[in-house]
Short mmCIF file of C-alpha atoms in Angstrom, two decimals:
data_model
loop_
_atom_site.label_atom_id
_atom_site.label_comp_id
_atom_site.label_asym_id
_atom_site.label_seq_id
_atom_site.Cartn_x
_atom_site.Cartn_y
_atom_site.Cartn_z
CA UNK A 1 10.18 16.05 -20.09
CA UNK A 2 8.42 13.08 -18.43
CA UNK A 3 4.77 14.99 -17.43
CA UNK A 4 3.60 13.93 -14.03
CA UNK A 5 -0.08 14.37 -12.89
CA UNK A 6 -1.06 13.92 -9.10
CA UNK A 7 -4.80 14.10 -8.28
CA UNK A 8 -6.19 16.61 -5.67
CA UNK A 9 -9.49 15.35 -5.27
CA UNK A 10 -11.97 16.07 -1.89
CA UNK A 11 -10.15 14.64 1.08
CA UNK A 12 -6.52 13.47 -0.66
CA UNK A 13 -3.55 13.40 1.69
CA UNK A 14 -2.24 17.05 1.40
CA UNK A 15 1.30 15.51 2.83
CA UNK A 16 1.35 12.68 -0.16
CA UNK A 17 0.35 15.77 -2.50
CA UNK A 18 3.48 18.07 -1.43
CA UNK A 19 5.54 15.08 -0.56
CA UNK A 20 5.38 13.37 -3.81
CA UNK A 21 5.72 16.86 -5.98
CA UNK A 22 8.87 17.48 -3.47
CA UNK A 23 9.95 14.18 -4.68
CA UNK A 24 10.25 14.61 -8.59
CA UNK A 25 11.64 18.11 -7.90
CA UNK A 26 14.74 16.51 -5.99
CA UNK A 27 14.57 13.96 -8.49
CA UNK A 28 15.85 16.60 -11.23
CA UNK A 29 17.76 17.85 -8.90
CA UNK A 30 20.34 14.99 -8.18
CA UNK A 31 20.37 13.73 -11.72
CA UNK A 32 24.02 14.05 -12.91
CA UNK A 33 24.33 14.84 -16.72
CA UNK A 34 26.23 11.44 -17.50
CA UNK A 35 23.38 9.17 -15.44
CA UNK A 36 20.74 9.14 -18.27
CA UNK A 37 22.28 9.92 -21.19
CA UNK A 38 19.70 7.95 -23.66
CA UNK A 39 16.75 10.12 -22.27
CA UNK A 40 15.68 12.78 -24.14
CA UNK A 41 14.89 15.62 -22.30
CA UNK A 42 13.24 19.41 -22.39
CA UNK A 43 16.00 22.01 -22.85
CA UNK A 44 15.13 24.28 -19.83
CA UNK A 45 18.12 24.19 -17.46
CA UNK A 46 17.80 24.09 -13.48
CA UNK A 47 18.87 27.35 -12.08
CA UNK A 48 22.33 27.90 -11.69
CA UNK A 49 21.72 28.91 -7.86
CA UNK A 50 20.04 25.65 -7.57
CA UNK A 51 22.52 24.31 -4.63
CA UNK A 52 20.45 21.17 -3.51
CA UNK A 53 20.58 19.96 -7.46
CA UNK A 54 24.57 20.88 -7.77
CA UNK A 55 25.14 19.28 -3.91
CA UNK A 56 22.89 16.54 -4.47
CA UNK A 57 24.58 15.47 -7.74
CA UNK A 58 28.40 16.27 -7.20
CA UNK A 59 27.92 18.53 -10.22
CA UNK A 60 28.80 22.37 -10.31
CA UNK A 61 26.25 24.72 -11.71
CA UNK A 62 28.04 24.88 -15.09
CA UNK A 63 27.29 21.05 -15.92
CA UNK A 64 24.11 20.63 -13.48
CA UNK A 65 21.65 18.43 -16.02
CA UNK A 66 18.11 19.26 -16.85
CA UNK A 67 14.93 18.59 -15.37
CA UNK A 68 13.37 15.01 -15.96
CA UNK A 69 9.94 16.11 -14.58
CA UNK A 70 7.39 18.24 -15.38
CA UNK A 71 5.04 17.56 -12.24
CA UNK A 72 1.50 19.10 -12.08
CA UNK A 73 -0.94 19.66 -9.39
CA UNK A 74 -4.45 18.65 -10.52
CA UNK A 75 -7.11 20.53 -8.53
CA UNK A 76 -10.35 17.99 -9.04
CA UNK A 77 -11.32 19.11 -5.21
CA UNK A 78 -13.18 22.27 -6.79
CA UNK A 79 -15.67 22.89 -9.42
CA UNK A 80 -14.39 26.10 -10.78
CA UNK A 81 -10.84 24.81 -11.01
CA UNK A 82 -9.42 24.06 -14.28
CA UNK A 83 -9.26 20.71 -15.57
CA UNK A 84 -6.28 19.35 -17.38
CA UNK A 85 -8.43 17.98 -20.54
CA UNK A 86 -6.27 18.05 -23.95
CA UNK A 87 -3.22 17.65 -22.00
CA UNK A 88 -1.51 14.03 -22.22
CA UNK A 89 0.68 13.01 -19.05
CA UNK A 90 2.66 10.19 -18.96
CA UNK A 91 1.72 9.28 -15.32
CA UNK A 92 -1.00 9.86 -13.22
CA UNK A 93 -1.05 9.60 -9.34
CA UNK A 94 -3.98 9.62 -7.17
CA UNK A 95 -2.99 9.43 -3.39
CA UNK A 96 -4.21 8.73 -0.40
CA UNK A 97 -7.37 9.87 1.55
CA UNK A 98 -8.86 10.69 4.64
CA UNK A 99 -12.22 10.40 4.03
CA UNK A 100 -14.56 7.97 1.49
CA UNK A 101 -17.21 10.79 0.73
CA UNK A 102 -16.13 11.44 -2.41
CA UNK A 103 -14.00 8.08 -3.81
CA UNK A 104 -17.03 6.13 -2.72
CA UNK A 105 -19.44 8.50 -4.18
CA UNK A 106 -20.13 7.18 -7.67
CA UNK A 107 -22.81 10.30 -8.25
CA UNK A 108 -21.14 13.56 -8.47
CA UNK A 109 -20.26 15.17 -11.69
CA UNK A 110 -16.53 16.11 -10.32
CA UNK A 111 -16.03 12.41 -9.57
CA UNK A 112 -17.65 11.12 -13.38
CA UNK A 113 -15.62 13.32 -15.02
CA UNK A 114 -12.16 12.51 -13.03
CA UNK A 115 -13.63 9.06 -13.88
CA UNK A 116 -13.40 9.66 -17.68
CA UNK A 117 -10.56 11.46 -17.79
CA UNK A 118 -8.63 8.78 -16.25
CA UNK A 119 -9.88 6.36 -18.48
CA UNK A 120 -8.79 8.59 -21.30
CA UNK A 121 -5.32 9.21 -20.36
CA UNK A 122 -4.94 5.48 -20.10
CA UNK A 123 -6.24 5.24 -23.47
CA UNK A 124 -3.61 7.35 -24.70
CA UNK A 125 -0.70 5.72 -22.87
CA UNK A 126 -0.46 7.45 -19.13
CA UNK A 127 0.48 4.94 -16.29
CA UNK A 128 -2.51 5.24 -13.39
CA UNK A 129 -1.37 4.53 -10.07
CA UNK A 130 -2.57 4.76 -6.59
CA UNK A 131 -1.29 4.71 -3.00
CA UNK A 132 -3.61 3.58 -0.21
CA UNK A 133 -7.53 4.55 -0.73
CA UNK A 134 -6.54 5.93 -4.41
CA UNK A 135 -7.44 2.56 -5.57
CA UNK A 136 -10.84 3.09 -5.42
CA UNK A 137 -10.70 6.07 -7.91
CA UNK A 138 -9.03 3.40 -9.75
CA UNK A 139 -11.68 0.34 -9.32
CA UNK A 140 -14.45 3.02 -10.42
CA UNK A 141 -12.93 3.16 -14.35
CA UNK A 142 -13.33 -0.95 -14.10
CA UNK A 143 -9.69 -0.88 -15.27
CA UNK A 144 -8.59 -2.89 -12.16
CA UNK A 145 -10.82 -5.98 -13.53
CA UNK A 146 -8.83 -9.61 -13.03
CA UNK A 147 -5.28 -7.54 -12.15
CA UNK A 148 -3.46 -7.56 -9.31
CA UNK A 149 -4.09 -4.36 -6.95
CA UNK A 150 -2.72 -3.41 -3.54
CA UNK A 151 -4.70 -0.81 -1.37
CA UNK A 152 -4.42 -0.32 2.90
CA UNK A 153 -5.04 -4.09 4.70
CA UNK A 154 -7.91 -2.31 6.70
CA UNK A 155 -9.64 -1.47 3.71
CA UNK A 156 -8.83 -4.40 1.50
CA UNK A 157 -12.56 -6.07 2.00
CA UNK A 158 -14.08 -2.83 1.65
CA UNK A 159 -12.62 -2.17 -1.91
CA UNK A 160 -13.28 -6.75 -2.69
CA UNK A 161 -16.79 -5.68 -2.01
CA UNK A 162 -16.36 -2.02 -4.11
CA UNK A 163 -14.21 -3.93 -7.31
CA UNK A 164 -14.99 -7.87 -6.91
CA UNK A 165 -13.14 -8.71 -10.08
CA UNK A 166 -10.00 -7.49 -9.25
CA UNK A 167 -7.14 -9.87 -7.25
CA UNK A 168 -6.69 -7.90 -4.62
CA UNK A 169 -3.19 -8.81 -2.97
CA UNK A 170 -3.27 -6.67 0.67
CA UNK A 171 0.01 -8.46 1.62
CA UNK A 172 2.17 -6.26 -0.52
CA UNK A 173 3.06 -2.65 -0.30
CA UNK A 174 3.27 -2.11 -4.07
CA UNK A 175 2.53 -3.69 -6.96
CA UNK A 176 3.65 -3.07 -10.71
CA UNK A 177 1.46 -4.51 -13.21
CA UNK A 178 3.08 -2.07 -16.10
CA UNK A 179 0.32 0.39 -16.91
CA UNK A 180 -1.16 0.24 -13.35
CA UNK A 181 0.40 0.77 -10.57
CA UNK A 182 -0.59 0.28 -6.74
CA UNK A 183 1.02 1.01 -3.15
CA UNK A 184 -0.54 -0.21 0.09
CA UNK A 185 -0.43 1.86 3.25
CA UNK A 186 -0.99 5.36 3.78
CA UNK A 187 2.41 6.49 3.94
CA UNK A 188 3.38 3.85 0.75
CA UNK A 189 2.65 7.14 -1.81
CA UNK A 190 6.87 7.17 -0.88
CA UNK A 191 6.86 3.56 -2.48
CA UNK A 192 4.95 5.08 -5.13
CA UNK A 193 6.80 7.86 -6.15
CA UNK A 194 10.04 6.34 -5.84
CA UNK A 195 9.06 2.83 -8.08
CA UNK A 196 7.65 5.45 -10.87
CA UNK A 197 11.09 7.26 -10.37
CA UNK A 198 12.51 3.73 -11.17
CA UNK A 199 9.73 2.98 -14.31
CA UNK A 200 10.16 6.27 -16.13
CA UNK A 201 13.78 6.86 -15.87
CA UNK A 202 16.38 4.07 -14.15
CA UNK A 203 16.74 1.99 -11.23
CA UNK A 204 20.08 3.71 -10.96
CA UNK A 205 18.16 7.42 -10.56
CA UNK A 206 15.79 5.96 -8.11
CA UNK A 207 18.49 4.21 -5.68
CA UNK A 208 20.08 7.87 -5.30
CA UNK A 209 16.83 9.24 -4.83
CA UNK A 210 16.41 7.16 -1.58
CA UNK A 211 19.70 7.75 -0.59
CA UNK A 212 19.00 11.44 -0.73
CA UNK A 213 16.00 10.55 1.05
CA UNK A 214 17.47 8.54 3.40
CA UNK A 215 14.67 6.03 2.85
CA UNK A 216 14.84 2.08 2.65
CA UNK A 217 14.68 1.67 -1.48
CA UNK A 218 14.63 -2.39 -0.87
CA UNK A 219 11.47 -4.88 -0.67
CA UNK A 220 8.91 -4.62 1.94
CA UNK A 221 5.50 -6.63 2.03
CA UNK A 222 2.71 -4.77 3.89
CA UNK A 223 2.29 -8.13 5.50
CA UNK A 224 5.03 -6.88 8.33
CA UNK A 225 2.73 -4.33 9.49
CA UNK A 226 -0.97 -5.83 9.53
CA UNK A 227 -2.77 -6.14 12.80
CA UNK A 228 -5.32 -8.81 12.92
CA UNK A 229 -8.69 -7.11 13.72
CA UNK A 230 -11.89 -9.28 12.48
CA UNK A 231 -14.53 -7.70 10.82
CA UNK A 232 -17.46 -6.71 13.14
CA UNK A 233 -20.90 -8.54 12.79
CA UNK A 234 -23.97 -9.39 14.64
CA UNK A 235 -23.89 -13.20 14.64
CA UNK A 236 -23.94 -14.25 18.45
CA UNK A 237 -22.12 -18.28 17.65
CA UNK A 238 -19.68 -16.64 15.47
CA UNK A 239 -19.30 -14.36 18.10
CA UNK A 240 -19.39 -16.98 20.96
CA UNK A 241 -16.55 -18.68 19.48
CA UNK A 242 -14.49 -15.74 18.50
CA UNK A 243 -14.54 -14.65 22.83
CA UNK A 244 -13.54 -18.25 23.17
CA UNK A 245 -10.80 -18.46 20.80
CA UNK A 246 -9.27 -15.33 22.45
CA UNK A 247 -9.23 -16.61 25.85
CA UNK A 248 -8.23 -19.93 24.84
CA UNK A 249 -5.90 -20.26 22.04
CA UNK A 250 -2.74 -20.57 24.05
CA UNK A 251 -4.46 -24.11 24.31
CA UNK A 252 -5.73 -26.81 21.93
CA UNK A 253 -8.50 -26.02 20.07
CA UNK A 254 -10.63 -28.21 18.36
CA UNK A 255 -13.16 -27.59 15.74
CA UNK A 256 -15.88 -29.55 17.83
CA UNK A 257 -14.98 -27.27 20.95
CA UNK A 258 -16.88 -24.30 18.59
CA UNK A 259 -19.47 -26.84 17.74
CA UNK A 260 -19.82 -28.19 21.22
CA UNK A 261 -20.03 -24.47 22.37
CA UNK A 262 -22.38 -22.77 19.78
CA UNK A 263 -24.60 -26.47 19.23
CA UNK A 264 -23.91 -25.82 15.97
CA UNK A 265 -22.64 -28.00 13.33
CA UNK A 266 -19.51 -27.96 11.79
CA UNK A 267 -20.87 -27.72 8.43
CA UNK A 268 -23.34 -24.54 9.94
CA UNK A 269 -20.01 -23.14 11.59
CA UNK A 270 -17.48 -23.36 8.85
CA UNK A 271 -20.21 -21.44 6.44
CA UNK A 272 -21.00 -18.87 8.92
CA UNK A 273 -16.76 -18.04 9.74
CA UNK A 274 -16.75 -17.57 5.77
CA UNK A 275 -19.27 -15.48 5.81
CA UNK A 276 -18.68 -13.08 8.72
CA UNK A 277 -14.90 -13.30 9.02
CA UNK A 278 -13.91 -14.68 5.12
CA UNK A 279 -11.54 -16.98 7.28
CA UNK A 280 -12.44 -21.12 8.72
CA UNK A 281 -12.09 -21.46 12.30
CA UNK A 282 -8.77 -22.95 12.37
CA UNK A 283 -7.65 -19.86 9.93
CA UNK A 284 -9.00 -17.43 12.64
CA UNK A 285 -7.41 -19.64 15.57
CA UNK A 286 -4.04 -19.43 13.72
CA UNK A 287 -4.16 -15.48 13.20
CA UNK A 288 -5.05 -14.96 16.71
CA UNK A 289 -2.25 -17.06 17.99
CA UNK A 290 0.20 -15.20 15.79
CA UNK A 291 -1.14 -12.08 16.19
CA UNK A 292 -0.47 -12.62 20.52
CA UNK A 293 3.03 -13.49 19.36
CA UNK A 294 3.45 -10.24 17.47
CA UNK A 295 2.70 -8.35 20.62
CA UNK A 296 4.91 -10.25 22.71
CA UNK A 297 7.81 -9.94 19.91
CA UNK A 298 7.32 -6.58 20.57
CA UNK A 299 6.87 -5.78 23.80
CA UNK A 300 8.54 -8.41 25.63
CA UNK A 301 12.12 -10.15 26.18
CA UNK A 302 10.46 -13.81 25.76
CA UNK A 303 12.46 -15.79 23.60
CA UNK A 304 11.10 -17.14 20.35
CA UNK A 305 10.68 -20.85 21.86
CA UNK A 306 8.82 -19.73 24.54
CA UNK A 307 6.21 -17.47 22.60
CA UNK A 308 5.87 -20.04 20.66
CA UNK A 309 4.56 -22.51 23.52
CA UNK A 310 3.04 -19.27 25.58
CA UNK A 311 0.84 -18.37 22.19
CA UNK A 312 -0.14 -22.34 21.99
CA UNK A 313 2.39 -24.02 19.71
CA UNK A 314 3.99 -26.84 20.77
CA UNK A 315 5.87 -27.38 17.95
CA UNK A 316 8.66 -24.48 17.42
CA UNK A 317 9.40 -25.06 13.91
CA UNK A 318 5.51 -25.16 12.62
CA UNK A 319 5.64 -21.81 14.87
CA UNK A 320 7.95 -20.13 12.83
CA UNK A 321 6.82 -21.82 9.53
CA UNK A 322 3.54 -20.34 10.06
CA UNK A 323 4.89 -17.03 11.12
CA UNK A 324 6.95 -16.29 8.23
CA UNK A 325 3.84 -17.21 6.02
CA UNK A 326 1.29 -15.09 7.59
CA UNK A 327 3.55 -12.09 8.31
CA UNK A 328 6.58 -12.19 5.92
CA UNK A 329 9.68 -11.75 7.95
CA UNK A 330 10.59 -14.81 10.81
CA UNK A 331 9.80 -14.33 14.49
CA UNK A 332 13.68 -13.49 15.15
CA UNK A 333 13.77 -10.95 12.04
CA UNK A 334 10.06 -8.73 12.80
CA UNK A 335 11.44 -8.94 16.46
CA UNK A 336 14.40 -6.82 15.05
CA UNK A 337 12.53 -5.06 13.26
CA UNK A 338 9.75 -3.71 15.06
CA UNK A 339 10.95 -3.98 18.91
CA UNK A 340 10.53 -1.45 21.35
CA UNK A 341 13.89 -0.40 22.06
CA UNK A 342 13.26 1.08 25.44
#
């Protein structure tokens, strides 16, 4: 069987846990006998009174196949729990979290020796992956150095600061770099689960999995759901300019409207915007203005054409243009998408 290891450490997600354990379960459970027939699996058959498995797979109890995974619960949130050292898994989740005092506390002996471990189990072969603030656990075995990661958008500059060699790429819900895997948001440990369902078995095995699920099994980008918040700071001209931006950026704005402003030169500016807000000004002018169209996509009956003018484009086509770029989807399609519908 294909041996699955998901991470309880101090404050993971207890949903993500249960959820992704429920997952593989109903993942031996629809698997028809004829769907993999190249894998080679344990000889232990589902019980015959299993009636999700023989629903779920159009298969009577007779011919119901055998489990794909052997999923454990690894309890690294207590001291006197057992580890799994000696064992060898071939994938290794660690989900999300609602709280940094342990992923972000680099001291403990619980947290050095989940550290090792996972550097071990990569060493012999185990696929690490993460959903949400799991990548940190991750970044802490140096393993994410110069490779793509994913994590939560709202903690994407925390974890640049935590790992600064690895690309982080907070636009996309998951990414598959073979022996690491990473999911975005904190619900994404159901991207997770399902693209590992895909890796270790068959794309086939996963699509009926989210059919079961009745869960979208297609591409997302986190991009569609990111809400442009700057990062707090203390530096009254940045500050000055961000008030005025907000007020203002239905209108023209002009870099020497923030100089004229603060008395500061553009040169002074443009450093100080990178190094409060990691953006230029007309970066942060451009987020705000789509960022007011986002709200009015979703809350109002506007028309595209006249957001686009209301949020301070003139031009409707560099309006969408710069739309789909920042966000992912059009104006017309994250209108569809997100909506209120009441």
């Amino acid at each position: 069987m294909i041996k699955i290891a998901i991470v309880n450490y101090p404050n993971a997600l207890k949903s993500a846990l249960y959820g992704l354990e429920e997952l593989f379960l109903l993942a031996n459970g629809i698997r028809s006998p004829q769907l993999l027939p190249s894998l080679n699996l344990a000889q232990n058959p589902l019980e015959p009174n299993d009636e999700l498995a023989s629903s779920a797979s159009g298969s009577s109890s007779e011919d119901t196949a055998k489990p794909i995974f052997d999923v454990s619960l690894i309890d690294w949130s207590s001291k006197t729990a057992s580890k799994p050292f000696g064992q060898v898994f071939d994938a290794i989740i660690l989900p999300p979290s609602l709280g940094s005092d342990f992923y972000l506390a680099n001291e403990t002996a619980s947290f050095n020796t989940l550290n090792l471990w996972l550097i071990e189990q990569h060493k012999q072969g185990a696929i690490l992956s993460s959903a949400c603030a799991g990548a940190f656990l991750l970044a802490n075995t140096r393993l994410l150095d110069n490779r793509p990661v994913t994590t939560h958008w709202q903690l994407s500059q925390k974890l640049k600061t935590h790992c600064p060699k690895a690309k982080i790429e907070d636009d996309k819900i998951l990414i598959n770099d073979k022996d690491i895997i990473t999911a975005g948001g904190l619900m994404a440990w159901l991207d997770l689960g399902l693209e590992l369902v895909s890796v270790l078995t068959c794309p086939s095995l996963m699509r009926q999995l989210g059919k079961q699920l009745v869960v979208d099994t297609g591409h997302r980008e986190q991009a569609y759901y990111q809400v442009f918040k700057p990062n707090k700071h203390s530096d009254q001209s940045v500050l000055a300019c961000q008030h005025y931006i907000q007020q203002h950026h239905a209108k023209p704005i002009k870099v020497g409207d923030l100089t004229q402003l603060t008395h500061l030169t553009e040169r002074t500016l443009l450093r100080r915007f990178q190094k409060h807000l990691q953006l230029s000004p007309s970066e942060y002018i451009q987020n705000t203005r789509i960022q007011s169209a986002c709200d009015l996509l979703e809350s109002s009956n506007l028309s595209v054409e006249s957001i686009a003018l209301k949020v301070g484009y003139l031009d409707t086509s560099a309006y969408r243009k710069a739309f789909n770029q920042k966000m992912g989807l059009s104006p017309s399609q994250f209108r569809q998408r997100f909506a209120s519908k009441d």
